[in-house]
Amino acid sequence: ATELVFEFLNEFRRTFESLSRRSNREVELARMLRDLIMRYNSDGGGRVQQVERDLEDVTDMMRNNLGKVMERGERIDSLLDKTSALKAESVSFRSSAKRYNDDLWWKDQRGKMFLCILA
């Protein structure tokens, strides 16, 4: 968009310099300025609209990306919750398995002691 402004100013300066040497320059200058503004408004409007469309596209992409990041954050939080629950369950399972193994060992030892007493 700034390129368009500098193009306009450069063309205005060139035309102004050529018209400033003439005798009826106020009328010609006003006509030249009016024509120049009309031409840049009709030509430059497409450029400005294109920049606005591009800006809107980038804005939509950023909103979409932010939504995905937030969704990913929720999934990570869910995974962290599941991980901590799994850890708690694994600790519980380990203690239950150790208790069960200890009970089986004592039963086996009692059986061996009973056989030794009988024999």
Coordinates of N, CA, C and O in Angstrom, one line a residue, residues 5-114:
V5 N 1.3 4.8 -2.7 CA 1.4 6.2 -2.3 C 2.6 6.9 -2.9 O 2.5 8.0 -3.4
F6 N 3.8 6.2 -2.8 CA 5.0 6.8 -3.4 C 4.9 6.9 -4.9 O 5.4 7.8 -5.5
E7 N 4.3 5.9 -5.6 CA 4.0 6.0 -7.0 C 3.2 7.3 -7.3 O 3.6 8.0 -8.3
F8 N 2.1 7.4 -6.6 CA 1.3 8.6 -6.8 C 2.1 9.9 -6.6 O 2.0 10.8 -7.4
L9 N 2.9 10.0 -5.5 CA 3.6 11.2 -5.3 C 4.7 11.5 -6.3 O 4.9 12.6 -6.7
N10 N 5.4 10.4 -6.8 CA 6.4 10.6 -7.8 C 5.8 11.1 -9.1 O 6.3 12.0 -9.8
E11 N 4.6 10.5 -9.5 CA 4.0 10.9 -10.7 C 3.5 12.3 -10.6 O 3.5 13.1 -11.5
F12 N 2.9 12.7 -9.4 CA 2.5 14.0 -9.2 C 3.6 15.0 -9.3 O 3.5 16.1 -9.9
R13 N 4.8 14.7 -8.7 CA 5.9 15.6 -8.8 C 6.4 15.8 -10.2 O 6.6 16.9 -10.6
R14 N 6.5 14.7 -11.0 CA 6.9 14.8 -12.4 C 5.9 15.7 -13.2 O 6.3 16.6 -14.0
T15 N 4.6 15.5 -13.0 CA 3.6 16.2 -13.7 C 3.6 17.7 -13.3 O 3.5 18.6 -14.1
F16 N 3.8 17.9 -12.0 CA 3.8 19.2 -11.4 C 5.0 20.0 -12.0 O 4.8 21.2 -12.4
E17 N 6.1 19.4 -12.1 CA 7.3 20.1 -12.6 C 7.1 20.5 -14.1 O 7.5 21.5 -14.5
S18 N 6.5 19.6 -14.8 CA 6.2 20.0 -16.3 C 5.2 21.0 -16.4 O 5.2 21.9 -17.3
L19 N 4.2 21.0 -15.5 CA 3.1 22.0 -15.6 C 3.5 23.4 -15.0 O 2.9 24.4 -15.3
S20 N 4.4 23.4 -14.1 CA 4.8 24.7 -13.4 C 5.4 25.7 -14.4 O 5.5 26.9 -14.1
R21 N 5.9 25.2 -15.5 CA 6.5 26.1 -16.5 C 5.5 26.8 -17.4 O 5.9 27.7 -18.1
R22 N 4.3 26.4 -17.4 CA 3.2 26.9 -18.3 C 2.6 28.2 -17.6 O 2.6 28.4 -16.4
S23 N 1.8 28.9 -18.5 CA 1.2 30.1 -18.0 C -0.1 29.9 -17.2 O -0.3 30.5 -16.2
N24 N -0.9 29.0 -17.7 CA -2.2 28.7 -17.0 C -2.1 27.5 -16.2 O -2.9 26.6 -16.3
R25 N -1.2 27.5 -15.3 CA -0.9 26.3 -14.5 C -1.9 25.9 -13.4 O -2.0 24.8 -13.1
E26 N -2.6 26.9 -12.8 CA -3.5 26.6 -11.8 C -4.6 25.7 -12.3 O -5.0 24.7 -11.7
V27 N -5.2 26.0 -13.4 CA -6.3 25.2 -14.0 C -5.8 23.9 -14.4 O -6.4 22.8 -14.1
E28 N -4.7 23.8 -15.1 CA -4.1 22.6 -15.6 C -3.7 21.7 -14.4 O -3.8 20.5 -14.4
L29 N -3.1 22.3 -13.4 CA -2.7 21.6 -12.2 C -3.9 21.0 -11.5 O -3.9 19.8 -11.1
A30 N -5.0 21.7 -11.4 CA -6.2 21.2 -10.7 C -6.8 20.0 -11.6 O -7.2 19.0 -11.0
R31 N -6.8 20.2 -12.9 CA -7.3 19.1 -13.8 C -6.3 17.9 -13.7 O -6.8 16.7 -13.6
M32 N -5.0 18.1 -13.7 CA -4.1 17.0 -13.6 C -4.2 16.3 -12.3 O -4.2 15.0 -12.2
L33 N -4.4 17.0 -11.2 CA -4.5 16.4 -9.9 C -5.8 15.6 -9.8 O -5.8 14.5 -9.3
R34 N -6.9 16.1 -10.3 CA -8.2 15.4 -10.4 C -8.1 14.1 -11.2 O -8.5 13.0 -10.7
D35 N -7.5 14.2 -12.3 CA -7.3 13.0 -13.2 C -6.4 12.0 -12.5 O -6.7 10.8 -12.6
L36 N -5.3 12.4 -11.9 CA -4.4 11.6 -11.2 C -5.0 10.8 -10.1 O -4.9 9.6 -9.9
I37 N -5.8 11.6 -9.3 CA -6.5 11.0 -8.1 C -7.5 10.0 -8.6 O -7.6 8.8 -8.1
M38 N -8.3 10.3 -9.6 CA -9.3 9.4 -10.2 C -8.6 8.1 -10.7 O -9.1 7.0 -10.5
R39 N -7.5 8.2 -11.4 CA -6.8 7.1 -12.0 C -6.3 6.2 -10.9 O -6.4 5.0 -10.9
Y40 N -5.6 6.8 -9.9 CA -5.1 6.0 -8.8 C -6.2 5.3 -7.9 O -6.0 4.3 -7.4
N41 N -7.3 6.0 -7.8 CA -8.4 5.5 -7.0 C -9.0 4.3 -7.7 O -9.4 3.3 -7.1
S42 N -9.1 4.3 -9.1 CA -9.7 3.2 -9.8 C -8.6 2.1 -9.9 O -9.0 0.9 -9.8
D43 N -7.4 2.4 -10.2 CA -6.3 1.3 -10.3 C -5.9 0.8 -9.0 O -5.8 -0.4 -8.8
G44 N -5.6 1.7 -8.1 CA -5.1 1.3 -6.8 C -6.1 0.6 -5.9 O -5.7 -0.1 -4.9
G45 N -7.4 0.8 -6.1 CA -8.4 0.2 -5.3 C -8.3 -1.3 -5.3 O -8.5 -2.0 -4.4
G46 N -7.9 -1.8 -6.5 CA -7.7 -3.3 -6.6 C -6.6 -3.8 -5.8 O -6.7 -4.8 -5.2
R47 N -5.5 -3.0 -5.7 CA -4.4 -3.4 -4.9 C -4.7 -3.4 -3.4 O -4.4 -4.3 -2.7
V48 N -5.4 -2.3 -3.0 CA -5.8 -2.2 -1.6 C -6.7 -3.3 -1.2 O -6.6 -3.9 -0.2
Q49 N -7.7 -3.6 -2.1 CA -8.6 -4.7 -1.8 C -7.9 -6.0 -1.8 O -8.2 -6.9 -0.9
Q50 N -6.9 -6.2 -2.6 CA -6.1 -7.5 -2.6 C -5.4 -7.6 -1.3 O -5.3 -8.6 -0.7
V51 N -4.8 -6.5 -0.8 CA -4.1 -6.5 0.4 C -5.0 -6.8 1.6 O -4.7 -7.6 2.5
E52 N -6.2 -6.2 1.5 CA -7.2 -6.5 2.6 C -7.6 -7.9 2.6 O -7.8 -8.5 3.6
R53 N -7.8 -8.5 1.4 CA -8.2 -9.9 1.3 C -7.1 -10.8 1.8 O -7.3 -11.7 2.6
D54 N -5.8 -10.5 1.5 CA -4.7 -11.2 2.0 C -4.6 -11.1 3.5 O -4.3 -12.1 4.2
L55 N -4.8 -9.9 4.0 CA -4.8 -9.7 5.5 C -5.9 -10.5 6.1 O -5.7 -11.1 7.2
E56 N -7.1 -10.6 5.5 CA -8.2 -11.4 6.1 C -7.9 -12.8 6.0 O -8.2 -13.6 7.0
D57 N -7.2 -13.3 5.0 CA -6.8 -14.7 4.9 C -5.8 -15.1 6.0 O -5.9 -16.1 6.6
V58 N -4.8 -14.2 6.2 CA -3.8 -14.4 7.2 C -4.5 -14.4 8.6 O -4.2 -15.3 9.5
T59 N -5.4 -13.5 8.8 CA -6.2 -13.5 10.1 C -6.9 -14.7 10.3 O -6.9 -15.3 11.4
D60 N -7.6 -15.2 9.3 CA -8.3 -16.5 9.4 C -7.4 -17.7 9.7 O -7.7 -18.5 10.6
M61 N -6.2 -17.7 9.1 CA -5.3 -18.8 9.3 C -4.8 -18.7 10.8 O -4.6 -19.7 11.4
M62 N -4.5 -17.5 11.3 CA -4.0 -17.4 12.6 C -5.1 -17.8 13.6 O -4.8 -18.5 14.6
R63 N -6.4 -17.4 13.4 CA -7.4 -17.9 14.3 C -7.5 -19.4 14.3 O -7.7 -20.0 15.3
N64 N -7.4 -20.0 13.1 CA -7.4 -21.5 13.0 C -6.3 -22.1 13.7 O -6.5 -23.1 14.4
N65 N -5.1 -21.5 13.5 CA -3.9 -22.0 14.2 C -4.1 -21.9 15.8 O -3.7 -22.8 16.5
L66 N -4.6 -20.8 16.2 CA -4.8 -20.6 17.7 C -5.8 -21.7 18.2 O -5.6 -22.2 19.3
G67 N -6.8 -21.9 17.4 CA -7.8 -23.0 17.8 C -7.2 -24.3 17.9 O -7.4 -25.1 18.9
K68 N -6.3 -24.6 16.9 CA -5.6 -25.9 17.0 C -4.6 -26.0 18.2 O -4.5 -27.1 18.8
V69 N -4.0 -24.9 18.5 CA -3.0 -24.9 19.6 C -3.8 -25.1 20.9 O -3.4 -25.9 21.8
M70 N -4.9 -24.5 21.0 CA -5.8 -24.6 22.2 C -6.3 -26.1 22.3 O -6.3 -26.7 23.4
E71 N -6.7 -26.6 21.2 CA -7.2 -28.0 21.2 C -6.0 -29.0 21.6 O -6.2 -29.9 22.3
R72 N -4.9 -28.7 21.0 CA -3.7 -29.6 21.4 C -3.4 -29.5 22.8 O -3.0 -30.4 23.5
G73 N -3.5 -28.2 23.4 CA -3.2 -28.1 24.8 C -4.2 -28.8 25.7 O -3.8 -29.4 26.7
E74 N -5.5 -28.9 25.2 CA -6.5 -29.7 25.9 C -6.1 -31.1 25.9 O -6.3 -31.9 26.9
R75 N -5.7 -31.6 24.7 CA -5.3 -33.0 24.6 C -4.1 -33.3 25.4 O -4.1 -34.4 26.0
I76 N -3.2 -32.4 25.5 CA -2.0 -32.7 26.4 C -2.4 -32.7 27.8 O -2.0 -33.6 28.6
D77 N -3.3 -31.8 28.2 CA -3.8 -31.9 29.6 C -4.5 -33.2 29.9 O -4.3 -33.8 30.9
S78 N -5.3 -33.7 28.9 CA -6.0 -34.9 29.1 C -5.0 -36.1 29.2 O -5.1 -37.0 30.0
L79 N -3.9 -36.0 28.4 CA -2.9 -37.1 28.4 C -2.2 -37.0 29.8 O -1.9 -38.1 30.4
L80 N -1.9 -35.9 30.3 CA -1.3 -35.7 31.6 C -2.1 -36.3 32.7 O -1.7 -37.0 33.6
D81 N -3.4 -36.0 32.6 CA -4.4 -36.6 33.6 C -4.4 -38.1 33.5 O -4.4 -38.8 34.6
K82 N -4.5 -38.6 32.3 CA -4.5 -40.1 32.1 C -3.2 -40.7 32.6 O -3.2 -41.8 33.2
T83 N -2.1 -40.0 32.4 CA -0.8 -40.5 32.8 C -0.7 -40.6 34.4 O -0.2 -41.6 34.9
S84 N -1.1 -39.6 35.0 CA -1.1 -39.6 36.5 C -2.0 -40.6 37.0 O -1.7 -41.3 38.0
A85 N -3.2 -40.9 36.4 CA -4.1 -41.9 36.9 C -3.5 -43.3 36.7 O -3.6 -44.2 37.5
L86 N -2.8 -43.5 35.5 CA -2.2 -44.7 35.2 C -1.1 -45.0 36.2 O -0.9 -46.1 36.7
K87 N -0.3 -44.0 36.6 CA 0.7 -44.1 37.6 C 0.2 -44.6 38.9 O 0.7 -45.5 39.6
A88 N -0.9 -43.9 39.3 CA -1.5 -44.3 40.6 C -2.0 -45.7 40.6 O -1.9 -46.5 41.5
E89 N -2.6 -46.1 39.4 CA -3.1 -47.5 39.3 C -2.0 -48.5 39.3 O -2.1 -49.6 39.9
S90 N -0.8 -48.1 38.7 CA 0.3 -49.0 38.6 C 0.9 -49.2 40.0 O 1.3 -50.3 40.4
V91 N 1.0 -48.2 40.8 CA 1.5 -48.3 42.2 C 0.5 -49.2 43.0 O 1.0 -50.1 43.7
S92 N -0.8 -49.0 42.8 CA -1.7 -49.9 43.5 C -1.6 -51.3 43.1 O -1.7 -52.2 43.9
F93 N -1.5 -51.5 41.8 CA -1.3 -52.9 41.2 C -0.1 -53.5 41.8 O -0.1 -54.7 42.2
R94 N 1.0 -52.8 41.8 CA 2.3 -53.4 42.3 C 2.1 -53.8 43.8 O 2.6 -54.9 44.2
S95 N 1.5 -52.9 44.6 CA 1.4 -53.3 46.0 C 0.4 -54.5 46.2 O 0.7 -55.4 47.0
S96 N -0.6 -54.6 45.4 CA -1.5 -55.7 45.4 C -0.8 -57.0 45.0 O -1.0 -58.1 45.6
A97 N -0.1 -56.9 43.9 CA 0.7 -58.1 43.4 C 1.7 -58.5 44.4 O 1.9 -59.8 44.6
K98 N 2.4 -57.6 45.1 CA 3.4 -58.0 46.1 C 2.7 -58.7 47.2 O 3.1 -59.7 47.7
R99 N 1.6 -58.2 47.7 CA 0.8 -58.8 48.8 C 0.3 -60.2 48.4 O 0.4 -61.1 49.1
Y100 N -0.2 -60.3 47.2 CA -0.6 -61.6 46.7 C 0.5 -62.6 46.6 O 0.4 -63.8 47.0
N101 N 1.7 -62.2 46.1 CA 2.9 -63.1 46.0 C 3.3 -63.5 47.4 O 3.7 -64.6 47.6
D102 N 3.3 -62.5 48.3 CA 3.7 -62.8 49.7 C 2.7 -63.9 50.3 O 3.1 -64.8 51.0
D103 N 1.4 -63.7 50.1 CA 0.4 -64.7 50.6 C 0.7 -66.1 50.0 O 0.6 -67.1 50.7
L104 N 1.0 -66.1 48.7 CA 1.3 -67.4 48.1 C 2.5 -68.0 48.7 O 2.6 -69.3 48.9
W105 N 3.5 -67.2 48.9 CA 4.8 -67.7 49.5 C 4.6 -68.3 50.9 O 5.0 -69.4 51.2
W106 N 3.8 -67.6 51.7 CA 3.5 -68.1 53.0 C 2.6 -69.4 53.0 O 2.9 -70.3 53.8
K107 N 1.7 -69.5 52.0 CA 0.9 -70.7 51.9 C 1.8 -71.8 51.5 O 1.7 -73.0 52.0
D108 N 2.8 -71.6 50.6 CA 3.7 -72.6 50.2 C 4.6 -73.0 51.4 O 4.8 -74.2 51.6
Q109 N 5.1 -72.0 52.1 CA 5.9 -72.3 53.3 C 5.1 -73.1 54.3 O 5.7 -74.1 54.9
R110 N 3.9 -72.8 54.6 CA 3.1 -73.5 55.5 C 2.9 -75.0 55.1 O 2.9 -75.9 55.9
G111 N 2.7 -75.1 53.7 CA 2.5 -76.5 53.2 C 3.8 -77.3 53.4 O 3.7 -78.5 53.7
K112 N 4.9 -76.7 53.1 CA 6.2 -77.4 53.3 C 6.4 -77.7 54.8 O 6.9 -78.8 55.1
M113 N 6.1 -76.8 55.7 CA 6.2 -77.0 57.1 C 5.3 -78.2 57.5 O 5.7 -79.0 58.3
F114 N 4.1 -78.2 57.0 CA 3.1 -79.2 57.4 C 3.6 -80.6 56.9 O 3.5 -81.6 57.6

